[in-house]
XYZ file of C-alpha atoms in Angstrom:
773
model
C -11.338 119.243 156.565
C -10.680 117.149 159.730
C -9.197 114.615 157.327
C -6.248 116.623 156.163
C -5.470 118.571 159.531
C -2.919 115.853 160.758
C -0.891 116.438 157.524
C -0.695 120.062 157.408
C 1.270 119.825 160.690
C 4.100 118.482 158.668
C 4.667 121.324 156.428
C 6.612 123.512 158.426
C 9.002 120.662 159.301
C 9.195 119.641 155.563
C 9.944 122.955 154.523
C 12.836 123.336 156.897
C 14.399 120.065 155.836
C 14.122 121.241 152.347
C 15.757 124.572 153.058
C 18.701 122.847 155.104
C 19.183 120.172 152.132
C 19.522 123.194 149.771
C 21.819 125.341 151.833
C 23.864 121.934 152.162
C 23.810 121.557 148.289
C 25.477 125.188 148.107
C 28.397 124.355 150.158
C 31.266 123.584 147.758
C 34.061 123.934 150.071
C 36.984 121.138 149.896
C 35.872 120.359 146.131
C 38.218 120.957 143.470
C 37.534 123.963 141.413
C 36.639 123.003 137.720
C 35.651 119.530 138.893
C 37.793 116.450 139.173
C 38.785 113.951 141.809
C 42.550 114.344 141.952
C 45.337 117.193 141.627
C 48.228 116.824 139.176
C 51.414 118.894 138.902
C 54.454 118.766 136.395
C 57.644 119.676 138.017
C 60.993 119.964 136.418
C 63.788 117.804 137.911
C 65.824 120.809 138.458
C 63.422 122.850 140.593
C 65.154 124.154 143.519
C 64.249 122.972 147.246
C 61.862 125.698 148.907
C 60.436 126.720 145.595
C 56.554 126.551 145.061
C 55.873 123.921 142.723
C 51.888 124.558 142.173
C 48.807 125.751 143.831
C 45.866 123.534 144.834
C 42.702 124.158 143.230
C 40.523 123.552 146.387
C 37.502 125.569 146.764
C 37.497 127.600 150.325
C 39.650 130.083 152.253
C 42.427 128.365 154.310
C 43.495 131.473 156.199
C 43.315 132.116 159.757
C 39.593 133.462 159.463
C 38.951 131.260 156.580
C 36.224 128.254 156.247
C 38.698 125.202 155.458
C 41.614 123.615 157.161
C 44.097 121.731 155.045
C 47.023 119.386 156.085
C 49.269 117.065 154.363
C 49.357 113.442 154.886
C 52.597 112.632 156.660
C 55.119 110.294 155.026
C 58.710 109.488 155.208
C 58.963 110.067 151.444
C 57.233 113.519 151.451
C 58.835 115.744 149.251
C 56.602 118.822 149.371
C 54.817 120.793 152.053
C 51.814 122.817 152.227
C 51.952 126.330 153.578
C 50.019 127.241 156.630
C 46.951 129.241 155.642
C 47.685 129.016 152.065
C 47.360 126.751 149.117
C 50.778 126.653 148.009
C 52.836 123.256 147.744
C 56.418 123.928 148.482
C 59.447 121.565 147.547
C 61.246 120.503 150.410
C 63.319 117.439 148.646
C 65.251 117.607 145.390
C 63.727 115.761 142.439
C 65.450 113.693 139.787
C 63.835 112.175 136.570
C 66.421 109.439 136.663
C 65.737 108.518 140.131
C 69.470 108.749 141.339
C 69.138 111.730 143.779
C 65.717 112.031 144.198
C 62.247 110.449 143.459
C 61.260 110.419 139.891
C 57.440 110.683 140.668
C 55.555 111.714 143.844
C 51.819 110.508 145.141
C 50.615 112.339 148.245
C 47.206 113.205 149.621
C 45.574 116.402 150.990
C 42.810 116.501 153.813
C 40.548 119.382 153.718
C 38.074 119.934 156.600
C 35.208 122.506 156.839
C 34.821 125.215 159.582
C 31.481 126.270 160.991
C 28.519 124.608 159.427
C 28.836 121.079 158.238
C 32.179 120.830 160.034
C 31.729 117.317 160.429
C 32.235 116.873 156.541
C 35.900 116.400 155.163
C 37.479 115.437 151.794
C 40.603 113.830 150.920
C 42.389 114.841 147.558
C 45.118 112.698 145.916
C 47.792 114.845 144.662
C 50.206 113.692 141.707
C 53.557 115.300 141.222
C 55.290 114.169 137.553
C 58.765 115.095 137.159
C 59.898 116.162 133.908
C 63.387 115.818 132.425
C 66.045 118.585 132.429
C 69.897 118.576 131.087
C 71.441 117.787 134.135
C 73.880 115.033 133.160
C 76.756 115.073 130.935
C 78.239 112.844 128.751
C 80.548 110.166 130.188
C 83.319 108.191 128.281
C 83.553 104.658 129.280
C 87.206 105.132 129.321
C 89.172 108.294 130.191
C 92.018 107.482 128.129
C 92.473 105.525 124.868
C 95.423 103.662 123.469
C 95.976 103.325 119.811
C 98.768 101.726 117.788
C 99.440 102.592 114.293
C 101.781 101.499 111.678
C 103.273 104.214 109.750
C 102.440 102.197 106.535
C 98.756 102.539 107.372
C 96.785 104.072 104.463
C 95.343 107.362 105.046
C 91.410 106.895 105.685
C 91.785 103.708 107.532
C 89.905 102.919 110.528
C 92.326 103.126 113.759
C 89.920 102.790 116.440
C 86.325 101.740 117.083
C 84.159 101.801 120.085
C 84.785 105.178 121.528
C 81.344 105.590 123.545
C 80.120 108.114 125.752
C 76.800 107.884 127.826
C 74.418 110.500 129.040
C 72.044 109.629 131.875
C 69.290 111.989 130.565
C 66.212 110.540 128.981
C 66.199 109.627 125.633
C 65.951 112.744 123.426
C 68.198 115.748 122.782
C 69.596 115.817 126.299
C 71.058 112.379 126.003
C 72.295 112.451 122.023
C 76.108 112.511 122.047
C 78.292 114.204 119.514
C 82.060 113.576 119.189
C 84.897 115.751 117.891
C 88.646 116.291 118.335
C 89.735 119.470 120.287
C 92.085 121.862 118.630
C 95.627 121.182 119.516
C 99.074 119.403 118.207
C 98.588 116.662 115.976
C 94.736 117.419 115.804
C 94.657 117.013 112.145
C 96.344 113.563 112.170
C 93.068 111.740 113.366
C 89.301 112.347 113.134
C 86.132 111.042 113.594
C 84.403 109.121 110.693
C 80.864 110.525 111.761
C 80.250 113.380 114.645
C 77.558 110.763 115.820
C 79.663 107.744 116.095
C 82.986 106.979 117.704
C 84.959 105.696 115.099
C 88.491 107.202 114.373
C 90.016 107.195 111.065
C 93.571 108.386 109.791
C 93.299 111.901 108.170
C 97.207 112.278 107.802
C 100.361 109.765 106.967
C 102.486 109.336 110.216
C 106.224 108.699 109.940
C 107.808 106.694 112.803
C 111.379 108.220 112.079
C 109.866 112.060 112.758
C 107.005 111.225 115.124
C 106.644 108.073 117.598
C 104.225 109.167 119.877
C 101.451 112.000 120.375
C 98.157 112.384 122.165
C 94.841 114.323 121.079
C 91.932 115.160 123.220
C 88.529 114.291 122.328
C 85.094 115.574 123.281
C 81.492 114.521 123.921
C 78.676 116.736 124.498
C 74.961 116.443 124.357
C 72.465 118.620 122.385
C 71.207 120.663 125.417
C 71.026 124.409 125.505
C 73.702 125.022 126.801
C 75.301 121.776 126.284
C 77.008 119.569 128.347
C 80.261 117.773 127.735
C 83.058 115.595 128.867
C 86.778 115.224 127.353
C 88.842 112.315 126.953
C 92.339 111.623 126.120
C 93.555 109.242 123.057
C 97.315 108.214 123.038
C 98.841 106.998 119.855
C 101.960 105.282 119.526
C 103.426 104.935 115.876
C 104.918 101.246 115.183
C 107.845 101.270 112.574
C 107.292 99.881 109.159
C 109.885 98.744 106.513
C 109.686 101.846 104.460
C 113.202 103.276 104.816
C 116.172 101.963 102.880
C 119.766 101.452 104.778
C 122.002 104.155 105.109
C 125.840 104.397 104.913
C 127.691 106.540 107.338
C 129.434 108.074 104.590
C 128.454 108.838 101.017
C 131.910 107.707 99.837
C 135.093 105.848 101.337
C 138.696 105.420 100.112
C 141.372 103.324 101.054
C 145.243 102.790 100.306
C 146.456 99.581 99.126
C 148.862 98.020 101.706
C 152.660 97.329 101.117
C 153.234 94.785 100.121
C 149.795 94.047 98.472
C 149.376 90.498 99.231
C 146.356 88.005 99.191
C 144.329 88.341 102.231
C 145.247 91.322 103.733
C 142.520 93.740 104.884
C 141.988 97.185 103.596
C 142.168 100.229 105.842
C 138.939 102.001 104.974
C 138.770 105.932 105.558
C 137.185 107.998 107.094
C 135.667 105.237 109.210
C 134.865 101.520 108.530
C 132.228 101.035 106.082
C 128.925 100.425 107.723
C 125.276 100.536 106.775
C 122.119 100.626 109.031
C 118.605 100.220 108.532
C 116.821 103.471 108.892
C 113.720 101.892 110.271
C 114.781 101.681 113.937
C 111.905 99.902 115.229
C 112.584 97.197 112.763
C 116.477 97.288 112.528
C 116.740 94.770 109.762
C 120.103 93.037 109.377
C 122.277 94.183 106.519
C 124.161 92.338 103.913
C 127.033 93.843 101.526
C 127.715 93.066 98.102
C 129.673 94.523 95.136
C 126.980 96.190 92.991
C 128.854 95.359 89.651
C 130.863 92.456 88.325
C 133.929 94.230 86.318
C 137.567 92.916 86.153
C 138.576 95.537 88.881
C 136.125 93.740 91.396
C 137.935 90.373 90.962
C 140.928 91.425 92.725
C 138.870 92.206 96.193
C 136.694 90.204 98.332
C 133.862 92.105 100.418
C 132.629 90.445 103.571
C 128.883 90.167 103.458
C 128.521 90.476 107.198
C 130.363 93.711 108.316
C 131.661 95.416 104.895
C 135.211 94.727 105.304
C 137.339 94.377 102.134
C 140.146 92.089 101.665
C 142.548 91.475 98.830
C 141.589 88.633 96.666
C 145.182 88.063 95.223
C 148.425 89.621 95.420
C 149.192 92.371 93.207
C 152.304 93.489 91.770
C 153.883 97.217 91.729
C 152.962 97.569 88.082
C 149.386 96.853 88.874
C 146.537 98.972 89.870
C 148.468 102.063 88.998
C 145.423 104.217 88.596
C 142.806 104.287 91.411
C 139.660 102.393 90.903
C 135.932 103.030 92.370
C 134.212 100.385 93.414
C 130.358 100.441 94.167
C 129.057 98.648 97.211
C 125.377 97.638 97.774
C 123.981 97.258 101.279
C 120.578 95.497 101.317
C 118.314 94.377 103.907
C 118.039 90.639 104.891
C 114.232 90.625 105.087
C 113.547 92.808 101.950
C 116.051 92.960 99.152
C 114.129 95.898 97.465
C 115.612 97.877 100.404
C 119.166 98.815 99.851
C 121.762 101.660 99.687
C 125.036 102.340 97.535
C 128.128 104.003 98.168
C 131.482 104.033 96.423
C 134.820 102.948 97.788
C 137.844 104.413 95.897
C 141.140 102.031 96.351
C 144.694 103.283 95.242
C 148.118 103.235 96.159
C 149.394 105.516 98.687
C 152.154 107.322 96.386
C 149.434 108.099 93.853
C 148.357 110.663 96.433
C 150.093 114.019 95.730
C 150.254 117.146 98.027
C 148.918 119.068 95.210
C 145.062 119.007 94.662
C 144.304 116.672 92.062
C 141.322 114.293 90.909
C 142.081 110.528 91.430
C 140.871 109.908 88.103
C 141.539 112.190 84.998
C 138.859 110.912 82.754
C 135.318 109.742 83.687
C 132.988 107.650 81.485
C 129.760 106.979 82.472
C 126.340 105.593 80.702
C 122.987 106.969 81.498
C 119.649 105.994 80.181
C 117.676 108.599 78.440
C 114.452 108.208 80.483
C 116.691 109.142 83.844
C 114.664 111.478 86.062
C 116.004 115.235 86.422
C 118.241 115.942 89.295
C 119.680 112.475 89.281
C 123.196 112.015 90.474
C 124.823 110.326 87.569
C 128.493 110.496 88.961
C 130.682 111.266 91.895
C 134.089 112.605 91.294
C 137.036 112.047 93.800
C 139.919 114.115 94.528
C 143.116 113.464 96.781
C 141.823 115.795 99.570
C 139.129 115.974 101.844
C 136.034 118.063 100.600
C 135.788 121.044 102.758
C 134.556 124.660 102.390
C 137.681 125.763 100.402
C 137.084 123.122 97.770
C 135.216 124.283 94.967
C 134.098 122.205 91.719
C 133.265 124.537 88.144
C 131.996 122.963 85.149
C 133.560 124.240 81.764
C 130.705 124.902 79.348
C 130.972 123.178 76.176
C 128.337 123.501 73.445
C 125.688 124.105 76.045
C 126.509 121.054 78.131
C 126.179 123.003 80.982
C 122.400 123.286 80.502
C 122.120 119.414 80.774
C 124.401 118.697 83.850
C 125.647 120.506 86.915
C 128.239 119.950 89.608
C 127.732 120.463 93.155
C 129.952 121.224 96.178
C 130.618 117.658 96.620
C 131.896 116.867 93.305
C 128.569 115.214 92.149
C 127.460 115.606 88.594
C 123.764 115.953 88.441
C 121.330 115.905 85.596
C 119.619 119.060 85.020
C 117.164 118.400 82.124
C 115.876 115.298 80.137
C 118.234 113.644 78.044
C 117.476 112.468 74.429
C 119.280 109.944 72.564
C 117.925 110.816 69.177
C 118.999 114.571 69.661
C 122.499 113.839 71.226
C 124.082 110.442 72.004
C 127.262 111.586 73.747
C 128.153 114.705 76.214
C 131.733 115.829 77.016
C 132.527 118.407 79.381
C 135.487 119.296 81.757
C 135.219 119.882 85.515
C 137.752 121.872 87.398
C 138.387 121.550 91.047
C 140.208 124.568 92.932
C 141.144 125.193 96.736
C 141.124 128.378 98.702
C 143.420 131.373 99.383
C 146.943 131.101 100.776
C 149.091 133.962 102.652
C 152.296 134.799 101.650
C 155.106 136.754 103.161
C 157.036 139.008 100.869
C 159.740 141.889 101.082
C 160.023 145.082 99.341
C 162.916 147.515 99.998
C 163.790 145.778 103.443
C 160.249 146.283 104.683
C 158.357 143.158 105.575
C 154.765 143.248 104.300
C 151.958 140.654 104.570
C 150.472 140.355 101.357
C 147.340 138.174 100.631
C 147.012 136.882 97.094
C 145.102 134.070 95.226
C 147.256 131.054 94.897
C 145.331 128.448 93.742
C 145.683 124.743 93.226
C 143.339 123.222 90.631
C 143.054 120.234 88.562
C 140.773 119.155 85.797
C 139.088 116.100 84.753
C 136.883 115.099 81.420
C 133.552 113.564 81.783
C 132.129 111.784 78.967
C 128.275 110.841 79.341
C 127.080 108.207 76.817
C 123.298 108.240 76.612
C 121.735 105.007 76.253
C 118.624 104.570 73.857
C 115.429 103.812 75.488
C 112.806 102.204 73.160
C 110.137 105.016 73.668
C 108.859 104.796 70.074
C 106.648 102.423 68.130
C 107.507 101.532 64.567
C 105.792 103.302 62.043
C 104.399 102.117 58.584
C 104.608 104.714 55.495
C 100.978 103.558 54.840
C 98.109 102.857 57.047
C 97.023 99.770 54.577
C 98.854 97.797 51.753
C 96.937 96.359 48.752
C 98.918 94.854 45.992
C 97.173 93.712 42.621
C 98.900 90.670 40.775
C 98.002 90.925 37.030
C 100.124 87.748 35.896
C 98.607 84.330 36.181
C 102.088 82.337 36.130
C 103.957 83.976 38.590
C 107.407 82.355 39.423
C 108.533 81.675 42.934
C 110.835 84.654 44.203
C 108.775 87.401 42.232
C 108.312 90.622 44.110
C 104.668 91.884 44.265
C 105.117 94.900 46.252
C 107.066 96.683 48.806
C 106.333 97.368 52.667
C 108.336 100.102 54.697
C 108.508 100.773 58.342
C 110.544 103.129 60.203
C 111.265 103.625 64.019
C 111.736 107.039 65.948
C 114.563 105.280 67.900
C 117.755 105.794 65.898
C 119.481 102.750 67.050
C 116.670 100.495 66.733
C 116.504 97.657 63.599
C 112.837 97.116 62.456
C 112.093 93.724 61.348
C 108.762 93.055 59.139
C 106.702 89.795 59.263
C 103.518 88.924 57.708
C 101.012 87.011 59.702
C 97.961 85.285 58.516
C 96.763 81.623 57.408
C 98.339 82.128 53.918
C 101.237 83.977 55.081
C 103.557 80.961 54.397
C 102.917 82.000 50.681
C 104.909 85.269 50.922
C 108.263 86.444 52.412
C 109.372 90.243 53.608
C 112.839 90.871 52.507
C 114.782 92.930 55.170
C 114.739 95.901 52.590
C 110.625 95.450 52.709
C 110.072 93.641 49.337
C 107.169 91.112 49.669
C 108.415 87.947 47.777
C 106.208 85.337 46.490
C 107.552 81.873 47.914
C 105.264 79.008 48.376
C 102.068 78.691 46.028
C 101.098 75.625 47.769
C 99.870 77.713 50.817
C 97.265 79.557 48.797
C 93.610 78.799 48.947
C 91.935 81.799 47.383
C 92.883 84.633 45.049
C 91.963 87.320 47.678
C 94.768 87.031 50.417
C 94.182 89.163 53.854
C 97.309 89.195 55.739
C 98.661 91.335 58.829
C 101.976 93.177 58.416
C 103.710 93.389 61.863
C 106.781 95.657 62.452
C 108.814 94.934 65.307
C 111.769 96.854 66.507
C 115.040 95.755 68.361
C 114.505 97.958 71.594
C 114.225 96.647 75.015
C 111.666 95.831 75.606
C 110.568 95.461 72.009
C 107.605 97.506 70.609
C 105.580 96.304 67.524
C 102.924 97.918 65.086
C 100.653 96.245 62.556
C 98.702 97.406 59.365
C 96.583 95.052 57.147
C 97.939 93.894 54.005
C 95.775 92.525 50.972
C 97.036 90.728 47.736
C 94.737 90.411 44.920
C 95.523 87.497 42.308
C 94.077 86.639 39.028
C 91.151 84.161 38.884
C 93.010 81.429 37.129
C 96.324 82.132 39.360
C 95.836 79.096 41.726
C 95.554 76.754 38.794
C 98.356 78.157 36.698
C 100.518 77.764 39.733
C 99.941 74.512 40.647
C 98.564 74.990 44.119
C 96.350 72.045 43.741
C 93.066 73.698 43.777
C 91.182 74.100 40.655
C 88.350 76.473 42.047
C 89.114 79.738 43.590
C 86.903 82.722 44.353
C 87.507 86.338 45.295
C 86.310 85.686 48.726
C 88.599 82.572 49.543
C 85.645 79.954 49.606
C 87.298 77.805 47.180
C 86.922 74.484 49.168
C 82.991 75.249 50.001
C 82.450 75.680 46.144
C 84.299 72.425 45.336
C 82.100 70.693 47.735
C 78.816 72.279 46.201
C 80.145 71.169 42.783
C 80.621 67.873 43.633
C 77.325 67.821 45.077
C 75.767 69.425 41.962
C 77.468 66.690 39.881
C 76.030 63.864 41.805
C 72.606 65.571 41.710
C 72.993 65.824 37.794
C 74.254 62.256 37.043
C 71.224 61.213 39.045
C 68.604 63.499 37.098
C 70.341 62.325 33.623
C 69.712 58.625 34.788
C 66.154 59.331 35.555
C 65.473 60.970 32.311
C 67.207 58.138 30.512
C 65.204 55.644 32.137
C 61.850 57.385 31.612
C 62.800 57.752 28.043
C 63.729 54.342 27.240
C 60.479 53.202 29.473
C 58.222 55.320 27.291
C 59.679 53.889 23.951
C 58.952 50.573 24.945
C 55.491 51.782 26.233
C 54.384 53.471 22.956
C 55.926 51.376 20.344
C 53.526 48.882 18.883
C 54.267 45.027 18.475
C 55.261 44.230 14.916
C 52.363 43.033 12.614
C 52.792 39.703 10.588
C 50.560 40.131 7.204
C 50.522 37.339 4.937
C 50.222 38.876 1.472
C 51.933 38.783 -1.688
C 55.180 40.257 -2.209
C 54.425 43.771 -3.613
C 56.219 44.896 -6.597
C 57.245 48.552 -6.694
C 56.885 50.533 -10.089
C 56.790 53.949 -10.884
C 53.254 54.526 -10.651
C 52.886 53.145 -6.974
C 52.349 49.904 -4.847
C 50.943 46.695 -6.441
C 50.331 42.935 -5.687
C 51.172 39.993 -7.800
C 48.864 41.271 -10.159
C 50.219 44.257 -12.116
C 46.710 45.663 -13.156
C 45.639 46.054 -9.488
C 47.535 48.747 -7.531
C 47.465 48.496 -3.544
C 47.587 51.536 -1.583
C 48.731 51.575 2.012
C 48.415 54.268 4.755
C 51.457 55.009 6.992
C 50.571 55.517 10.734
C 53.099 57.576 12.946
C 53.539 56.645 16.584
C 52.568 59.026 18.745
C 54.999 61.103 20.503
C 55.108 60.783 24.184
C 54.410 64.400 25.399
C 56.162 63.399 28.655
C 59.468 62.165 27.086
C 62.360 64.840 26.761
C 62.583 66.471 23.217
C 66.021 64.498 22.417
C 64.228 61.123 23.308
C 61.351 61.621 20.972
C 61.873 59.399 17.666
C 59.048 58.960 14.723
C 58.875 55.435 13.366
C 57.040 54.734 10.489
C 55.393 51.529 10.041
C 53.068 49.631 7.667
C 49.325 50.240 8.117
C 47.551 46.821 8.458
C 44.539 48.151 6.707
C 44.647 47.322 3.027
C 41.962 48.356 0.442
C 41.657 46.998 -2.984
C 40.422 48.818 -5.687
C 38.941 46.831 -8.510
C 40.215 48.382 -11.930
C 38.825 51.675 -10.858
C 40.633 54.884 -11.258
C 41.658 56.586 -8.414
C 39.410 58.314 -6.575
C 38.878 62.008 -6.841
C 40.201 64.203 -4.006
C 37.958 64.102 -1.113
C 36.639 67.321 0.417
C 37.693 68.073 4.175
C 35.677 65.824 6.309
C 32.828 67.235 8.411
C 32.481 66.252 11.898
C 29.724 63.451 11.974
C 26.775 63.903 14.527
C 27.693 62.590 18.282
C 26.155 59.199 17.874
C 27.883 58.598 14.678
C 31.262 59.574 16.551
C 30.372 57.174 19.191
C 29.753 54.159 16.800
C 32.667 54.951 14.780
C 34.964 55.078 17.729
C 33.499 51.759 18.877
C 34.138 50.532 15.411
C 37.696 51.604 15.432
C 38.321 50.515 18.791
C 37.011 46.849 18.017
C 39.398 47.261 14.762
C 42.427 48.144 16.841
C 41.800 45.112 19.461
C 41.907 42.714 16.683
C 45.307 44.298 15.264
C 46.634 43.811 18.760
C 45.417 40.206 18.662
C 47.080 39.290 15.370
C 50.428 41.058 16.726
C 50.108 39.206 19.817
C 49.806 35.885 17.698
C 52.633 36.673 15.735
C 54.923 36.996 18.825
C 53.816 33.480 19.718
C 54.678 32.119 16.064
C 51.235 31.826 15.168
C 49.908 32.609 11.815
C 46.727 34.664 11.458
C 44.794 35.172 8.333
C 44.893 38.554 6.856
C 42.143 40.912 7.959
C 39.192 41.417 5.601
C 38.955 44.355 3.726
C 36.611 46.744 5.213
C 34.543 49.563 2.952
C 36.051 52.890 2.596
C 34.901 55.247 5.282
C 35.687 58.908 5.694
C 38.328 59.802 8.336
C 36.704 60.391 11.607
C 37.847 62.189 14.626
C 38.021 60.269 17.684
C 36.814 61.703 20.883
C 38.739 60.673 23.992
C 35.833 61.310 26.316
C 33.690 58.719 24.692
C 35.491 55.366 24.982
C 34.271 52.392 23.221
C 33.185 49.036 24.616
C 36.073 46.346 24.978
C 35.601 43.405 22.846
C 34.026 40.234 24.381
C 35.774 37.917 21.599
C 36.831 35.080 23.585
C 39.566 34.156 21.076
C 41.785 36.823 21.990
C 45.183 36.227 23.194
C 46.323 36.477 26.732
C 48.909 39.023 26.131
C 47.050 42.249 24.746
C 48.633 45.801 24.602
C 45.892 48.307 25.737
C 46.118 51.467 24.234
C 44.589 54.464 25.869
C 42.143 56.819 24.007
C 44.842 59.388 24.310
C 46.804 57.377 22.424
C 44.294 56.842 19.670
C 43.502 60.587 19.749
C 47.421 61.399 19.194
C 47.491 59.200 16.210
C 45.183 61.704 14.076
C 46.578 64.915 15.935
């Protein structure tokens, strides 16, 4: 016990120490609730100054009677403050996510000190303030005003301006996505954006310099915020003039009197004003040149100055000339574009031809009009001897419905009211009246002066003749869709008619001509009445001719139509008509068949030559050499064949040359020869007829074949000797043997006689076999 006593004195101290440590472990003041080593706050950039942006999650009570004390680390960039005796962070400076008007991110520190026990312990907690984006910036255009120059000839849909751009300073996203539009207002429908998200302007409506030279529109750029922010800008558009207008005369018509005297070189006084034309394209203002629009005889008397439109006499006129007024058509065209021009009329007359009475300057008018002239076209301007005002009226007198085709306006211009048709009516005649207004007359009755208003009309008439000119608006038409002619005569003389083709035209004034087209069209002609005439047989190559009939009218421009034509000729037509071709087929391939016939003829000659050669060769090969037999000259008697002795008859066996099986039948020949085998009968009667031979045994057949082969070799030897002019003795008679059949499968032995001549004709076993069969 004494041993452990010193250690027992340490037990109370150890207990107190553990108790202090436990108490210290339970004191979590100044620590973050929930753990962690730093505090983070997300604050919108549009948070107002003085607002609480967050509450610190620090354990402990910071009130006046609390157990902790907190303070904020001081800094020049401090944007927040901590409330006394609270955990609230208050914004004291504005924030800006873009970093323009304030910081985009704040880092600061909070120091927490304990009160009472463990007062010496303090903690520093980092605080991170992150600024979030808000829609606080409007899109800003790069230019406040945009300027565009557009030509009036610009096509609708063309791009007129690119590069319009508005920038939004907000962070990428909906707050910085810009959408473009055109504000409603005057001319807002002229231009438009190709895409609401792209600053490209396109032309939506045609513009005209003469009616609109300059205008402005307002455009807007706004973001996608809620609510959206926007900015407006102005687009200023100037229209540039283009050459889209014709020149214009100051008056629709002019007139002038011939001077007295009418001498060459004197200028005409044109009324109501000098004849001038200007370019309606004011921005271009092209130079104008003047010229006569026609070249009739009446134009030869006057000279028109091409620069200023003045008119002079080209020659001196007598009093009996130009009794009736003449109307001259003047053309004014642009120097840089001849397609831009204007027309007017100049009426020239003598001064005494005018009367105080209302009358036409010309009693009869004649005008030619194409039948395809558009409706409402002015075809004639009628001139009178007085200025046309509100008292002048023109009235058309109806004739056979002519008023339905033409009308006259208050200026005396004849206008087309309906489409013309040359085929329906070629000419139109009508009368046009001209009248003036009312006249006031004074009359007396019973000495009382009264004012009476009556209609005192002055009028005149003029006849108008309109000639309709045909326009080629119809194609020629054949009466058939296809023509086929069959010629039955083999000998057809030149000039014969083989058929008829007919074509008509809907245009009454057009004349139709028909032609044949094709490789063999020269062989035929088409008469103007449509007859197809045979003309040239040498142009034919076949008995079936395919051509094309083309009908062409005389209109301007001409029209044409075509149909197929087929002509069938007899098979011997080409030979009978001397076309130079002896072979013809229905499909026109005569030349090809001629070439094939020549090739077949050459091949036939070659085959015939080979056949003749083989035939002759085989004859030489199968014909044996003649045999020379020395024997007495036989005598011919009724009973048979005898030698010198009349009592001893001699019989001979005829042998036929075997027929070559390879030779043609026409080349086969049977040549009888005298057999070299002789048998002598010594005063014995003729033997009785022998029965049909029986085939010998195989051994006897072989021996007989060898014997025959040896016998034949001897005959050949003797034949060869006779060819060499050598005489050989006749062979010895052999005993009579019955006929045996030779077998070609068992050849005999070749003779070994050394006395055989060098030239020996060798016969095959098949030849020997053919002797008997």
